[in-house]
GROMACS .gro file of C-alpha atoms in nm:
model
  210
    1MET     CA    1   1.278  -0.675  -0.663
    2CYS     CA    2   0.929  -0.820  -0.635
    3ILE     CA    3   0.818  -0.941  -0.293
    4ARG     CA    4   0.512  -1.166  -0.277
    5ASP     CA    5   0.334  -1.159   0.056
    6SER     CA    6   0.012  -1.324   0.166
    7ILE     CA    7  -0.198  -1.108   0.394
    8LYS     CA    8  -0.524  -1.178   0.571
    9LEU     CA    9  -0.814  -0.939   0.533
   10GLN     CA   10  -1.067  -0.850   0.798
   11SER     CA   11  -1.402  -0.766   0.637
   12LEU     CA   12  -1.753  -0.744   0.774
   13ASP     CA   13  -1.886  -0.903   0.454
   14GLY     CA   14  -1.591  -1.128   0.376
   15LEU     CA   15  -1.412  -1.127   0.043
   16HIS     CA   16  -1.611  -1.032  -0.264
   17PHE     CA   17  -1.743  -1.329  -0.461
   18ASN     CA   18  -1.754  -1.143  -0.792
   19ILE     CA   19  -1.381  -1.084  -0.810
   20GLN     CA   20  -1.261  -1.049  -1.168
   21PRO     CA   21  -0.903  -1.037  -1.307
   22ALA     CA   22  -0.701  -0.738  -1.181
   23PHE     CA   23  -0.935  -0.678  -0.883
   24PHE     CA   24  -0.768  -0.425  -0.655
   25ALA     CA   25  -0.806  -0.255  -0.320
   26ALA     CA   26  -0.645   0.039  -0.144
   27ILE     CA   27  -0.449  -0.078   0.159
   28SER     CA   28  -0.394   0.142   0.464
   29ILE     CA   29  -0.016   0.184   0.501
   30ASN     CA   30  -0.055   0.433   0.784
   31ASP     CA   31  -0.308   0.691   0.903
   32ASN     CA   32  -0.241   0.915   0.603
   33ILE     CA   33  -0.135   0.685   0.318
   34PHE     CA   34  -0.330   0.429   0.117
   35ARG     CA   35  -0.181   0.230  -0.172
   36ALA     CA   36  -0.370   0.038  -0.443
   37TYR     CA   37  -0.270  -0.327  -0.493
   38THR     CA   38  -0.391  -0.604  -0.723
   39TYR     CA   39  -0.517  -0.933  -0.583
   40ARG     CA   40  -0.311  -1.212  -0.740
   41GLN     CA   41  -0.447  -1.514  -0.552
   42ILE     CA   42  -0.774  -1.555  -0.364
   43ASN     CA   43  -0.847  -1.808  -0.090
   44TYR     CA   44  -1.213  -1.789   0.011
   45PHE     CA   45  -1.177  -2.072   0.263
   46ASN     CA   46  -0.953  -1.873   0.498
   47GLN     CA   47  -1.048  -1.529   0.358
   48SER     CA   48  -0.692  -1.451   0.248
   49ILE     CA   49  -0.536  -1.294  -0.057
   50SER     CA   50  -0.190  -1.278  -0.213
   51ILE     CA   51  -0.062  -0.939  -0.315
   52ASP     CA   52   0.270  -0.863  -0.487
   53PHE     CA   53   0.474  -0.569  -0.365
   54PHE     CA   54   0.761  -0.406  -0.554
   55ASN     CA   55   1.026  -0.285  -0.312
   56HIS     CA   56   1.228   0.017  -0.427
   57GLY     CA   57   1.434   0.094  -0.120
   58VAL     CA   58   1.308   0.286   0.182
   59THR     CA   59   0.946   0.382   0.117
   60PRO     CA   60   0.636   0.398   0.339
   61THR     CA   61   0.526   0.060   0.200
   62SER     CA   62   0.863  -0.110   0.255
   63GLU     CA   63   0.870   0.015   0.614
   64TRP     CA   64   0.511  -0.103   0.662
   65LEU     CA   65   0.597  -0.448   0.527
   66LYS     CA   66   0.877  -0.487   0.783
   67HIS     CA   67   0.622  -0.470   1.064
   68GLN     CA   68   0.369  -0.714   0.921
   69GLU     CA   69   0.347  -1.054   1.086
   70LYS     CA   70   0.147  -1.365   1.022
   71GLY     CA   71  -0.209  -1.295   1.127
   72SER     CA   72  -0.180  -0.916   1.100
   73ILE     CA   73  -0.509  -0.742   1.028
   74ILE     CA   74  -0.496  -0.517   0.723
   75THR     CA   75  -0.742  -0.237   0.650
   76THR     CA   76  -0.862  -0.198   0.290
   77ILE     CA   77  -1.091   0.052   0.121
   78ARG     CA   78  -1.228   0.105  -0.228
   79GLU     CA   79  -1.223  -0.264  -0.323
   80LYS     CA   80  -1.331  -0.297  -0.686
   81ASN     CA   81  -1.288  -0.482  -1.012
   82GLU     CA   82  -1.054  -0.310  -1.255
   83SER     CA   83  -1.214  -0.166  -1.569
   84ILE     CA   84  -1.082  -0.396  -1.841
   85THR     CA   85  -1.386  -0.505  -2.044
   86HIS     CA   86  -1.297  -0.254  -2.315
   87LEU     CA   87  -0.986  -0.464  -2.386
   88ASP     CA   88  -1.188  -0.758  -2.521
   89THR     CA   89  -1.195  -0.611  -2.873
   90GLY     CA   90  -0.977  -0.392  -3.089
   91ILE     CA   91  -0.604  -0.321  -3.103
   92VAL     CA   92  -0.486  -0.299  -2.742
   93LEU     CA   93  -0.190  -0.145  -2.562
   94LEU     CA   94  -0.105  -0.243  -2.204
   95CYS     CA   95   0.149  -0.020  -2.033
   96GLY     CA   96   0.280   0.052  -1.687
   97ASP     CA   97   0.561   0.079  -1.438
   98GLU     CA   98   0.647  -0.186  -1.180
   99THR     CA   99   0.342  -0.113  -0.967
  100ALA     CA  100   0.124  -0.214  -1.263
  101PHE     CA  101   0.301  -0.546  -1.325
  102PRO     CA  102   0.062  -0.756  -1.109
  103ALA     CA  103  -0.245  -0.611  -1.282
  104ILE     CA  104  -0.093  -0.651  -1.628
  105ALA     CA  105   0.002  -1.011  -1.546
  106GLU     CA  106  -0.356  -1.085  -1.440
  107ILE     CA  107  -0.493  -0.923  -1.755
  108LEU     CA  108  -0.259  -1.131  -1.972
  109ASN     CA  109  -0.345  -1.450  -1.783
  110ASN     CA  110  -0.713  -1.392  -1.859
  111TRP     CA  111  -0.686  -1.244  -2.208
  112MET     CA  112  -1.014  -1.256  -2.406
  113ASN     CA  113  -0.932  -1.056  -2.719
  114ILE     CA  114  -0.857  -1.253  -3.038
  115ARG     CA  115  -0.576  -1.002  -3.104
  116PRO     CA  116  -0.267  -1.017  -2.881
  117PRO     CA  117  -0.174  -0.691  -2.707
  118LEU     CA  118   0.128  -0.469  -2.733
  119VAL     CA  119   0.288  -0.437  -2.387
  120LEU     CA  120   0.517  -0.148  -2.292
  121LEU     CA  121   0.685  -0.166  -1.952
  122GLU     CA  122   0.903   0.084  -1.766
  123MET     CA  123   1.126  -0.025  -1.479
  124ARG     CA  124   1.435   0.073  -1.288
  125ASN     CA  125   1.577  -0.279  -1.278
  126GLU     CA  126   1.562  -0.491  -1.595
  127ALA     CA  127   1.561  -0.804  -1.379
  128ASP     CA  128   1.206  -0.715  -1.273
  129LEU     CA  129   1.088  -0.838  -1.613
  130ASN     CA  130   1.136  -1.189  -1.470
  131TYR     CA  131   0.809  -1.125  -1.288
  132PHE     CA  132   0.631  -1.228  -1.608
  133ASN     CA  133   0.816  -1.559  -1.646
  134ASP     CA  134   0.520  -1.761  -1.519
  135CYS     CA  135   0.261  -1.545  -1.694
  136GLU     CA  136   0.044  -1.705  -1.963
  137THR     CA  137   0.117  -1.445  -2.229
  138PRO     CA  138  -0.114  -1.469  -2.533
  139PRO     CA  139   0.067  -1.596  -2.847
  140GLY     CA  140   0.189  -1.307  -3.058
  141THR     CA  141   0.215  -1.062  -2.767
  142LYS     CA  142   0.495  -0.809  -2.818
  143ILE     CA  143   0.666  -0.677  -2.506
  144HIS     CA  144   0.901  -0.379  -2.507
  145THR     CA  145   1.086  -0.269  -2.194
  146PHE     CA  146   1.241   0.063  -2.098
  147THR     CA  147   1.486   0.129  -1.817
  148ILE     CA  148   1.450   0.455  -1.627
  149THR     CA  149   1.667   0.617  -1.360
  150ASN     CA  150   1.431   0.834  -1.154
  151GLU     CA  151   1.064   0.885  -1.065
  152GLU     CA  152   1.019   1.177  -1.304
  153GLU     CA  153   1.102   0.955  -1.603
  154TYR     CA  154   0.800   0.728  -1.564
  155GLY     CA  155   0.580   0.762  -1.871
  156THR     CA  156   0.837   0.952  -2.077
  157GLN     CA  157   1.011   0.651  -2.234
  158ILE     CA  158   0.682   0.501  -2.349
  159LYS     CA  159   0.572   0.836  -2.488
  160HIS     CA  160   0.898   0.875  -2.684
  161PHE     CA  161   0.868   0.520  -2.819
  162LEU     CA  162   0.515   0.576  -2.945
  163GLU     CA  163   0.605   0.913  -3.095
  164ARG     CA  164   0.856   0.736  -3.320
  165LYS     CA  165   0.630   0.446  -3.420
  166PRO     CA  166   0.336   0.467  -3.666
  167LEU     CA  167   0.116   0.236  -3.462
  168ILE     CA  168  -0.259   0.191  -3.454
  169ILE     CA  169  -0.388   0.188  -3.096
  170GLU     CA  170  -0.760   0.161  -3.025
  171LYS     CA  171  -0.771   0.061  -2.657
  172VAL     CA  172  -0.538   0.127  -2.364
  173TRP     CA  173  -0.497   0.012  -2.005
  174GLY     CA  174  -0.210   0.135  -1.792
  175ALA     CA  175  -0.094   0.246  -1.448
  176PHE     CA  176   0.195   0.469  -1.340
  177ASN     CA  177   0.277   0.731  -1.080
  178ARG     CA  178   0.068   1.048  -1.089
  179SER     CA  179   0.293   1.245  -1.323
  180GLY     CA  180   0.330   0.952  -1.564
  181MET     CA  181  -0.046   0.903  -1.565
  182LYS     CA  182  -0.110   1.269  -1.651
  183LEU     CA  183   0.156   1.271  -1.923
  184LEU     CA  184   0.032   0.960  -2.103
  185ARG     CA  185  -0.339   1.027  -2.061
  186GLN     CA  186  -0.295   1.362  -2.237
  187PHE     CA  187  -0.070   1.202  -2.500
  188PHE     CA  188  -0.321   0.930  -2.589
  189GLU     CA  189  -0.604   1.183  -2.602
  190GLN     CA  190  -0.413   1.404  -2.844
  191LYS     CA  191  -0.231   1.151  -3.065
  192TYR     CA  192  -0.486   0.867  -3.078
  193HIS     CA  193  -0.804   1.061  -2.990
  194LEU     CA  194  -0.888   0.814  -2.714
  195THR     CA  195  -1.152   0.885  -2.450
  196SER     CA  196  -1.247   0.736  -2.114
  197SER     CA  197  -1.456   0.472  -2.295
  198ASN     CA  198  -1.149   0.311  -2.453
  199MET     CA  199  -0.864   0.427  -2.230
  200ILE     CA  200  -0.799   0.357  -1.861
  201ILE     CA  201  -0.476   0.496  -1.715
  202ARG     CA  202  -0.447   0.487  -1.335
  203ALA     CA  203  -0.224   0.666  -1.089
  204TYR     CA  204  -0.117   0.379  -0.863
  205TRP     CA  205   0.117   0.595  -0.658
  206ASN     CA  206   0.191   0.963  -0.601
  207ASN     CA  207   0.540   1.096  -0.676
  208GLN     CA  208   0.421   1.453  -0.623
  209ARG     CA  209   0.330   1.428  -0.255
  210LYS     CA  210   0.452   1.728  -0.058
   0.00000   0.00000   0.00000
């Protein structure tokens, strides 16, 4: 289930004025955990942002959300624009798990490439695809979804799909958990000979934390 929550930021310099699509920041969940989230809506007048959270049961983020109230002060670090300019040309693949849905939605809403992208999405609950119902998907965009059952499966279904398809892929943007990121980054390097100049795959969360 996707939970949209509007939170207010406290910043010495205020919100950035050069925010581009898929801008993200790491939010302090507790003293030891930070999570990266995409800004979906920006309100410069009251210095607030809207961030979408995917709730998958009892997690540090879901417990943190329970204790947030209107007016809560949230600490963020590493605020930056996502690296997506390489997507403006070429044959593009967008891929990710649920944590990447907000960023992928923002990328699709602001698509600049004359070619529509191929979108591959992994999720535990097929109903989460409804998140894209109000997204301005470029005409001709093909979206394939894959249902997984556990954290270790992230990345594997997309890899298996691409292994069976003779596709041309020139540019990639994606985000998964850490193991999914490592799996697909290596796969794209080996199968499509992509480098950091035409491939960005993030680890948005860590499923290998001890």
